[in-house]
Amino acid sequence: MLGSVRYAPDGEPAEDAIEAGASMLAAAEPGWEAVSAALVAAAVAGVRQCWAGGWQPADLERIVRRDAPHPARTALVVDAIAAEAARPAGRRTAHGARWDGQLRRIGAEVWWESDRGYLDALARRRRTSRFETAYDLLAALRTLARLPRISPLPDPPAAGTTSGGAPRDRDRTAAASRALGRIRGLLAKAEATDFPEEAEALSAKAQELMARHSIDEALLDGAAGSANGPSALRIGIEGPYEQAKALLLDAVAAANRCRAVWAADVGFSTLVGFPPDLEAAELLYTSLLLQATTAMNRAGDQHHARGRSRRTRDFRQTFLVGYADRIRDRLTAATEAATAAAGAESAGTAPDLLPVLAARELAVEETTGTLFPDTAPVRLRGVHDAAGWHQGRAAADRAQLDGG
C-alpha cells in the first residue's frame, strides 16, 4: 500500500492512492494501534532515507513548509524527524551540535506517549477523524519518499578541535568565544538602532573583527601544522526576492573567504569554508538581511506612497540587489584592511600570512568543486528599477558594519 502511495503519479492518481490507503487503514479497527506503530516506523525510515540523501533537519522542514499545501503536512514531517531523533543512538547515525540545534529550532520533540498511541493522540490534538489523520500522514510519507538526493555536506570538525582535527587549547577557545561575543554584540546594536549611519558603522566594525578572527585562526593552524580541511553549512533562502537574498549571502561569503552555492530548487545556499569563517558569514548575513529588509520595506513604502511607481515588487527586488552589490564592496574593503594590518603585525613573528590564506582559499575552492562539480552562474531577473538600485546602494552605505 505504501508503494502505491509513493509511486502514484502526481495529481489525481496520487490523491486516489492516498485516499484508498487511508480508507483501508482507518477501517482497521482492531489493529489501529499496530497501524500507528507501523506508520511511525515507516516515517522514521523515510526520514533516514532523507538523511542518506544529503538532507538535514532544517532543510527538510523548510522544503516541506514551502511546498506542502497546508501547515499540517509540515508538522507531521517534524514529528517524523522527532521520532527518528528519539531512536536509540546505536540504531541511528550520530550527528553534531549544529544538527541538534536544527532539531531545537524546528521544534522536533516527541510529544506523544508511545508510537502505538501516536495516531489517536494526533487525531485528538488536531480534532480530525481517523481517515483524515491517516490521509495526512500517508501524504507526508509520500513527500519524504519523493524528495531528490542532494549533495551531502562534509562532516564538521569534532567538538573541541580545530578545523584540522587537532585539540583546541582552552586559551584559544576562550579567545574565539570572546571575539564572537563582540561580533554578536555589534550586530545586535546594528539591528536595533534607528540611525542608518550608526548601523553602517557597527556592521563595518563587525566585519573587521570577523576578518581578524579568521586570520588569527588561520595563523594558529599554520603554526601548529594542522591538516586543515574546509567544512560546509546550509542557509535557507526564502521568498520573496530569493535571487537578491542569495546575492547578498554570496557577498558576505566572499568577504569571509567562503564560497556560496545557491540551489533555488531546494531553497538554500551552501556555504563552503573553514569553520570560523562559516560562523562569521552566517552571523553577518543574518544581521545584514534584517537590516536590508527593514530598509527595503521603509523605502518601498515611501516609493509607493509618493506614486513614483506601481511596480513595487520590481523596486524592492532591485533595492536588495543594489544593497548586495554595494555591501560586497564595503565588506571586501574591510577584509582587505584587516588583512593588511594583520600581515604587518605578524611580520617576522608568525608564518607568512599570504601563503597561509592562499592555501586556505585553494582548499575552499577544491572542496566546493568536489561538492558541486556542475555549478553554473545565475542570471538575475527583475532588476529594472533605477530608483530601487540607487536607494539600495545608499542603504548599503548606511548599513551598520563599526563600533564608533
XYZ file of C-alpha atoms in Angstrom:
404
model
C 0.000 0.000 0.000
C 2.831 2.426 0.842
C 4.390 1.603 -2.519
C 1.253 2.599 -4.416
C 1.137 5.871 -2.467
C 4.776 6.613 -3.176
C 4.858 5.796 -6.876
C 1.463 7.117 -7.987
C 1.811 9.981 -10.494
C 1.194 13.480 -9.170
C -2.314 14.889 -9.271
C -5.497 12.857 -9.184
C -3.792 9.418 -9.264
C -1.798 10.330 -6.151
C -4.899 11.612 -4.358
C -6.769 8.417 -5.229
C -3.925 6.237 -3.935
C -3.698 8.178 -0.671
C -7.475 8.086 -0.176
C -7.587 4.332 -0.795
C -4.750 3.758 1.645
C -6.297 5.989 4.300
C -9.668 4.239 3.966
C -8.029 0.851 4.414
C -6.060 1.979 7.464
C -8.998 3.773 9.095
C -11.138 0.640 8.767
C -8.581 -1.495 10.611
C -10.361 -1.016 13.954
C -8.846 -3.984 15.829
C -5.364 -3.146 14.614
C -5.322 0.665 14.871
C -2.505 0.716 17.444
C -0.449 -1.634 15.293
C -1.153 0.599 12.294
C 0.059 3.574 14.325
C 3.331 1.877 15.263
C 3.875 0.736 11.674
C 3.309 4.228 10.256
C 5.690 5.797 12.771
C 8.290 3.189 11.821
C 7.699 3.996 8.146
C 8.101 7.700 8.905
C 11.400 7.053 10.698
C 12.603 5.019 7.718
C 11.542 7.831 5.384
C 13.477 10.401 7.397
C 16.576 8.209 7.434
C 16.288 7.874 3.679
C 16.345 11.676 3.505
C 19.429 11.837 5.747
C 21.142 9.299 3.468
C 20.139 11.505 0.530
C 22.011 14.510 1.931
C 19.159 16.308 3.711
C 19.379 17.791 7.209
C 16.535 18.649 9.634
C 16.258 22.347 8.780
C 16.397 21.610 5.038
C 13.656 19.027 5.303
C 11.338 21.242 7.348
C 11.931 24.181 5.003
C 11.245 22.343 1.747
C 8.069 20.721 3.084
C 6.844 24.033 4.514
C 7.468 25.693 1.151
C 5.787 23.041 -0.985
C 3.103 21.477 1.238
C -0.495 22.600 0.606
C -1.130 23.316 4.308
C 0.894 23.588 7.565
C -0.373 20.257 8.947
C 1.874 18.405 6.498
C 4.923 20.230 7.829
C 4.006 19.401 11.424
C 3.778 15.704 10.553
C 7.220 15.747 8.947
C 8.616 17.443 12.057
C 7.026 14.661 14.130
C 8.753 12.108 11.899
C 12.083 13.881 12.419
C 11.492 13.864 16.179
C 10.671 10.152 16.156
C 13.885 9.384 14.283
C 15.965 11.521 16.637
C 14.443 9.748 19.652
C 15.573 6.316 18.485
C 18.456 4.774 20.494
C 21.826 6.138 19.410
C 23.057 2.682 18.440
C 20.375 2.431 15.772
C 20.955 5.761 14.071
C 23.799 7.888 12.819
C 25.359 10.216 15.395
C 25.248 13.908 14.483
C 26.901 17.038 15.825
C 25.873 20.117 17.767
C 24.706 22.001 14.672
C 22.334 19.153 13.822
C 20.967 19.184 17.365
C 20.479 22.942 17.089
C 18.413 22.439 13.947
C 16.211 19.942 15.791
C 15.586 22.518 18.504
C 14.827 25.316 16.045
C 12.200 23.338 14.150
C 10.649 22.052 17.388
C 11.334 18.361 16.731
C 10.256 16.866 20.052
C 8.317 13.694 20.801
C 5.057 14.875 22.391
C 3.122 11.581 22.179
C 3.396 8.831 24.808
C 4.047 5.867 22.511
C 4.251 5.036 18.828
C 1.229 2.747 19.192
C -0.789 5.664 20.511
C 0.525 8.292 18.085
C -2.378 8.259 15.612
C -5.009 8.557 18.336
C -3.040 11.322 20.047
C -2.651 13.110 16.714
C -6.364 12.831 15.937
C -7.261 14.262 19.340
C -4.747 17.078 19.008
C -5.949 18.085 15.539
C -9.599 17.127 16.055
C -9.612 15.024 12.928
C -11.136 11.667 12.054
C -9.076 8.522 11.651
C -9.425 8.779 7.890
C -8.219 12.402 7.850
C -5.339 11.554 10.171
C -4.235 8.587 8.075
C -4.627 10.582 4.844
C -2.358 13.391 6.019
C 0.264 11.005 7.361
C 0.334 8.994 4.132
C 0.675 12.239 2.184
C 3.615 13.227 4.402
C 5.249 9.833 3.826
C 4.850 10.321 0.072
C 6.541 13.718 0.344
C 9.527 12.246 2.188
C 9.877 9.334 -0.214
C 9.880 11.506 -3.348
C 12.484 14.089 -2.349
C 15.562 14.113 -4.594
C 19.053 13.316 -3.400
C 21.241 16.372 -2.790
C 24.973 16.854 -2.247
C 25.830 15.704 1.290
C 27.885 18.027 3.463
C 31.299 17.041 4.834
C 31.329 16.099 8.493
C 32.041 19.096 10.762
C 35.145 19.044 12.988
C 34.605 17.248 16.277
C 33.730 19.455 19.231
C 36.818 20.869 20.919
C 39.093 20.516 17.877
C 40.455 22.813 15.227
C 39.305 22.568 11.640
C 42.208 20.194 11.073
C 41.185 17.868 13.874
C 43.819 18.888 16.430
C 42.678 19.543 20.007
C 41.949 23.177 20.769
C 43.607 24.608 23.856
C 41.459 26.416 26.384
C 43.023 29.828 25.761
C 42.293 29.588 22.036
C 38.717 28.500 22.652
C 38.186 31.339 25.127
C 39.660 33.892 22.714
C 37.374 32.686 19.932
C 34.353 32.911 22.227
C 35.254 36.470 23.211
C 35.686 37.513 19.579
C 32.352 36.028 18.541
C 30.689 37.616 21.555
C 31.932 41.050 20.498
C 30.796 40.447 16.924
C 27.328 39.367 18.042
C 27.088 42.429 20.273
C 27.970 44.803 17.444
C 25.482 43.197 15.092
C 22.732 43.271 17.713
C 23.299 47.007 18.137
C 23.262 47.465 14.364
C 19.910 45.709 14.116
C 18.403 47.696 16.986
C 19.397 51.235 16.055
C 17.074 53.596 14.211
C 20.013 55.547 12.772
C 21.296 54.170 9.443
C 24.740 55.758 9.822
C 25.237 54.072 13.183
C 24.110 50.730 11.777
C 26.604 51.101 8.936
C 29.489 51.783 11.288
C 28.645 48.879 13.581
C 28.375 46.380 10.743
C 31.706 47.521 9.280
C 33.399 47.076 12.630
C 31.870 43.624 12.962
C 33.304 42.628 9.569
C 36.738 43.884 10.578
C 36.599 41.782 13.746
C 35.425 38.767 11.743
C 38.306 39.149 9.313
C 40.832 39.478 12.129
C 39.382 36.452 13.938
C 39.644 34.443 10.721
C 43.265 35.496 10.241
C 44.170 34.638 13.837
C 42.666 31.169 13.418
C 44.497 30.660 10.124
C 47.850 31.676 11.613
C 47.384 29.437 14.641
C 46.521 26.492 12.407
C 49.525 27.272 10.216
C 51.890 27.454 13.179
C 50.577 24.142 14.507
C 50.913 22.468 11.115
C 47.265 21.431 11.178
C 45.940 19.489 8.213
C 43.122 21.956 7.789
C 40.024 20.968 5.901
C 37.059 23.146 4.948
C 33.580 22.374 6.191
C 30.160 23.435 4.902
C 26.751 24.526 6.112
C 23.429 25.418 4.554
C 21.460 28.638 4.962
C 17.834 28.848 3.930
C 16.925 31.362 1.225
C 13.207 32.018 1.480
C 10.954 34.148 -0.697
C 10.196 36.691 -1.752
C 13.229 38.068 -3.610
C 15.243 34.844 -3.348
C 17.771 35.833 -6.011
C 18.621 39.094 -4.285
C 18.972 37.380 -0.908
C 21.231 34.731 -2.425
C 23.335 37.529 -3.922
C 23.658 39.170 -0.504
C 24.774 35.877 1.023
C 27.309 35.434 -1.771
C 28.740 38.880 -0.999
C 29.052 38.084 2.701
C 30.568 34.672 1.964
C 33.199 36.073 -0.398
C 34.282 38.720 2.106
C 34.724 35.988 4.715
C 36.764 33.666 2.474
C 33.890 31.273 1.815
C 32.069 30.152 -1.297
C 28.276 30.194 -1.618
C 26.394 27.849 -3.959
C 22.678 28.577 -4.328
C 20.221 25.774 -5.057
C 16.989 27.555 -5.946
C 15.000 24.342 -6.356
C 15.503 23.311 -2.736
C 15.548 26.781 -1.175
C 19.014 27.102 0.330
C 22.598 28.134 -0.310
C 25.538 26.013 0.783
C 28.499 27.859 2.266
C 31.899 26.185 1.986
C 34.770 27.428 4.123
C 36.731 26.949 7.304
C 34.590 26.769 10.459
C 35.459 30.225 11.907
C 34.701 31.825 8.541
C 31.429 29.934 8.159
C 30.253 31.028 11.579
C 31.187 34.641 10.878
C 29.470 34.640 7.484
C 26.273 33.179 8.908
C 26.175 35.757 11.705
C 26.761 38.702 9.386
C 24.331 37.538 6.713
C 21.548 37.129 9.257
C 22.136 40.647 10.549
C 22.524 42.322 7.156
C 19.434 40.589 5.800
C 17.429 42.018 8.679
C 18.898 45.486 8.130
C 18.357 45.279 4.370
C 14.770 44.085 4.706
C 13.940 46.868 7.148
C 15.473 49.487 4.858
C 13.799 47.955 1.781
C 10.351 47.967 3.352
C 10.736 51.546 4.519
C 11.989 52.740 1.133
C 9.396 50.674 -0.748
C 6.523 52.113 1.261
C 7.764 55.653 0.664
C 8.316 54.955 -3.031
C 4.795 53.601 -3.458
C 3.179 56.329 -1.346
C 4.737 59.036 -3.497
C 3.174 57.483 -6.591
C 6.507 57.091 -8.349
C 5.861 53.525 -9.439
C 3.233 50.844 -9.223
C 5.852 48.171 -9.710
C 6.634 47.914 -6.006
C 7.976 44.363 -6.352
C 10.458 45.482 -9.006
C 11.544 48.335 -6.757
C 12.131 46.064 -3.771
C 13.917 43.365 -5.753
C 16.211 45.933 -7.343
C 16.736 47.621 -3.967
C 18.048 44.378 -2.467
C 20.293 43.703 -5.461
C 21.753 47.204 -5.210
C 22.207 46.713 -1.474
C 24.047 43.423 -2.005
C 26.260 44.919 -4.709
C 27.378 47.800 -2.515
C 27.747 45.627 0.592
C 30.130 43.412 -1.366
C 32.396 46.415 -1.976
C 32.302 47.527 1.649
C 32.868 44.101 3.171
C 35.715 43.366 0.779
C 37.388 46.652 1.699
C 37.036 45.895 5.417
C 38.546 42.438 4.958
C 41.443 43.768 2.884
C 42.206 46.415 5.509
C 42.164 43.864 8.315
C 44.372 41.505 6.305
C 46.928 44.226 5.586
C 47.041 45.248 9.242
C 47.405 41.669 10.430
C 50.157 40.986 7.902
C 52.124 43.980 9.133
C 51.693 42.986 12.777
C 52.668 39.351 12.255
C 55.724 40.004 10.061
C 58.666 38.031 11.419
C 56.747 36.555 14.359
C 54.351 34.111 12.673
C 54.007 32.098 9.469
C 53.827 34.326 6.397
C 50.170 35.328 6.243
C 49.608 35.451 2.493
C 50.684 31.839 1.750
C 48.539 30.618 4.652
C 45.484 32.444 3.330
C 46.209 31.354 -0.243
C 46.387 27.714 0.841
C 43.069 28.006 2.634
C 41.471 29.695 -0.375
C 42.662 26.859 -2.607
C 41.290 24.277 -0.173
C 37.898 26.007 -0.189
C 37.851 26.113 -3.994
C 38.756 22.427 -4.261
C 36.158 21.374 -1.701
C 33.495 23.432 -3.458
C 34.379 21.821 -6.767
C 34.174 18.359 -5.233
C 30.783 19.010 -3.644
C 29.357 20.873 -6.644
C 31.065 19.849 -9.888
C 28.296 21.204 -12.122
C 27.609 24.739 -10.899
C 26.524 27.449 -13.324
C 26.050 31.226 -12.988
C 22.521 32.506 -12.397
C 21.091 35.363 -14.421
C 19.416 37.974 -12.243
C 15.826 38.798 -13.093
C 13.557 41.660 -12.104
C 16.319 44.279 -11.758
C 14.634 47.098 -13.637
C 14.047 49.951 -11.191
C 16.743 52.642 -11.197
C 15.411 54.263 -8.031
C 15.469 50.921 -6.251
C 19.071 50.315 -7.337
C 20.348 53.696 -6.152
C 18.409 53.602 -2.891
C 19.601 50.060 -2.214
C 23.236 51.054 -2.668
C 22.682 54.095 -0.478
C 21.178 51.898 2.221
C 24.198 49.596 1.998
C 26.443 52.607 2.506
C 24.488 53.267 5.691
C 24.340 49.621 6.814
C 25.961 49.202 10.195
C 29.373 47.469 9.842
C 31.773 49.914 13.139
C 31.578 50.322 16.734
C 32.080 54.043 16.521
